[in-house]
Amino acid sequence: MAPDLELLNHEGKAVRLSSLWRDQPLALFFLRHSGCPFCREHVSDIRDDYNKFREAGVEVAVITMGGPEQAAEFRARYELPFVCLSDPKRAAFGAFGLPRGTW
């Protein structure tokens, strides 16, 4: 069972992870840093393939280490059609057993 946490989305609203996977499978992507070139490329690939995820009945969400404002800017800059969640305290990263990324 995946950890069920509450995080703020790119609009600053609280979202419980289980609400995202309640009705369909969820592909949850963790980004170590919104400025990381590898992370930016990865999220662009996910964006470009988003319709394939949806056709397969899968929703997509991204968890960033930034605050809601940074998540909103990142989502807008890369024209992401899916939710971006904010995890500046890295609670989700820790709950899922992911170490903190570094350069």
Tab-separated table of C-alpha atoms in Angstrom:
chain	number	residue	atom	x	y	z
A	1	MET	CA	0.000	0.000	0.000
A	2	ALA	CA	1.344	3.399	-0.953
A	3	PRO	CA	1.688	6.087	1.738
A	4	ASP	CA	-1.291	8.439	1.827
A	5	LEU	CA	-0.228	11.996	2.580
A	6	GLU	CA	-1.766	15.406	2.177
A	7	LEU	CA	0.241	17.885	0.096
A	8	LEU	CA	-0.482	21.290	-1.390
A	9	ASN	CA	-1.060	21.440	-5.120
A	10	HIS	CA	0.092	24.132	-7.535
A	11	GLU	CA	-2.956	26.211	-6.523
A	12	GLY	CA	-2.085	26.007	-2.819
A	13	LYS	CA	-5.008	23.650	-2.096
A	14	ALA	CA	-4.592	20.561	0.084
A	15	VAL	CA	-4.758	17.286	-1.857
A	16	ARG	CA	-4.721	13.824	-0.299
A	17	LEU	CA	-2.770	11.411	-2.489
A	18	SER	CA	-5.470	8.740	-2.169
A	19	SER	CA	-7.928	11.119	-3.859
A	20	LEU	CA	-5.749	10.923	-6.963
A	21	TRP	CA	-5.714	7.123	-7.130
A	22	ARG	CA	-9.215	6.469	-5.810
A	23	ASP	CA	-10.885	6.154	-9.231
A	24	GLN	CA	-7.971	5.126	-11.455
A	25	PRO	CA	-4.325	4.105	-11.288
A	26	LEU	CA	-1.888	6.940	-10.679
A	27	ALA	CA	1.601	7.410	-12.115
A	28	LEU	CA	3.346	9.440	-9.436
A	29	PHE	CA	6.610	11.100	-10.447
A	30	PHE	CA	9.047	12.643	-7.985
A	31	LEU	CA	11.299	15.484	-9.140
A	32	ARG	CA	14.381	16.235	-7.104
A	33	HIS	CA	14.565	19.850	-8.239
A	34	SER	CA	12.593	21.948	-10.714
A	35	GLY	CA	15.881	23.415	-11.993
A	36	CYS	CA	17.435	20.016	-12.721
A	37	PRO	CA	17.882	19.621	-16.501
A	38	PHE	CA	17.223	15.881	-16.280
A	39	CYS	CA	14.018	16.460	-14.304
A	40	ARG	CA	12.841	19.106	-16.779
A	41	GLU	CA	13.466	16.759	-19.694
A	42	HIS	CA	11.715	13.910	-17.889
A	43	VAL	CA	8.624	15.963	-17.078
A	44	SER	CA	8.494	17.231	-20.677
A	45	ASP	CA	8.487	13.621	-21.870
A	46	ILE	CA	5.668	12.809	-19.441
A	47	ARG	CA	3.713	15.829	-20.714
A	48	ASP	CA	4.217	14.739	-24.318
A	49	ASP	CA	2.999	11.218	-23.457
A	50	TYR	CA	0.149	12.329	-21.190
A	51	ASN	CA	-2.532	11.299	-23.685
A	52	LYS	CA	-1.065	7.790	-23.754
A	53	PHE	CA	-1.339	7.632	-19.953
A	54	ARG	CA	-4.961	8.812	-20.095
A	55	GLU	CA	-5.828	6.359	-22.891
A	56	ALA	CA	-4.510	3.602	-20.618
A	57	GLY	CA	-6.762	4.871	-17.799
A	58	VAL	CA	-3.899	6.286	-15.730
A	59	GLU	CA	-3.759	9.720	-14.119
A	60	VAL	CA	-0.435	11.518	-13.637
A	61	ALA	CA	0.874	13.668	-10.797
A	62	VAL	CA	4.285	15.179	-10.102
A	63	ILE	CA	5.712	15.860	-6.644
A	64	THR	CA	8.289	18.633	-6.402
A	65	MET	CA	10.474	19.780	-3.517
A	66	GLY	CA	9.425	23.391	-4.003
A	67	GLY	CA	6.549	25.324	-2.498
A	68	PRO	CA	3.147	25.783	-4.163
A	69	GLU	CA	4.281	28.953	-5.946
A	70	GLN	CA	7.281	27.167	-7.438
A	71	ALA	CA	5.071	24.225	-8.430
A	72	ALA	CA	2.669	26.651	-10.154
A	73	GLU	CA	5.500	28.368	-12.033
A	74	PHE	CA	6.985	25.015	-13.058
A	75	ARG	CA	3.597	23.726	-14.221
A	76	ALA	CA	2.942	26.876	-16.257
A	77	ARG	CA	6.441	27.034	-17.764
A	78	TYR	CA	6.261	23.457	-19.031
A	79	GLU	CA	2.528	23.596	-19.865
A	80	LEU	CA	1.761	20.551	-17.744
A	81	PRO	CA	-1.837	19.277	-17.953
A	82	PHE	CA	-1.570	17.305	-14.706
A	83	VAL	CA	-1.331	18.247	-11.051
A	84	CYS	CA	1.946	19.363	-9.504
A	85	LEU	CA	2.203	18.784	-5.781
A	86	SER	CA	4.408	20.685	-3.389
A	87	ASP	CA	6.585	18.847	-0.848
A	88	PRO	CA	9.155	21.336	0.512
A	89	LYS	CA	9.592	19.328	3.737
A	90	ARG	CA	10.111	16.171	1.647
A	91	ALA	CA	7.514	14.233	3.654
A	92	ALA	CA	6.343	12.285	0.599
A	93	PHE	CA	9.904	11.648	-0.525
A	94	GLY	CA	10.670	10.156	2.901
A	95	ALA	CA	7.396	8.213	3.149
A	96	PHE	CA	8.118	6.572	-0.203
A	97	GLY	CA	11.712	5.830	0.845
A	98	LEU	CA	13.323	8.246	-1.584
A	99	PRO	CA	16.546	9.907	-0.471
A	100	ARG	CA	17.008	13.606	-0.986
A	101	GLY	CA	18.485	14.355	-4.367
A	102	THR	CA	21.618	16.421	-4.662
A	103	TRP	CA	23.619	17.830	-7.551
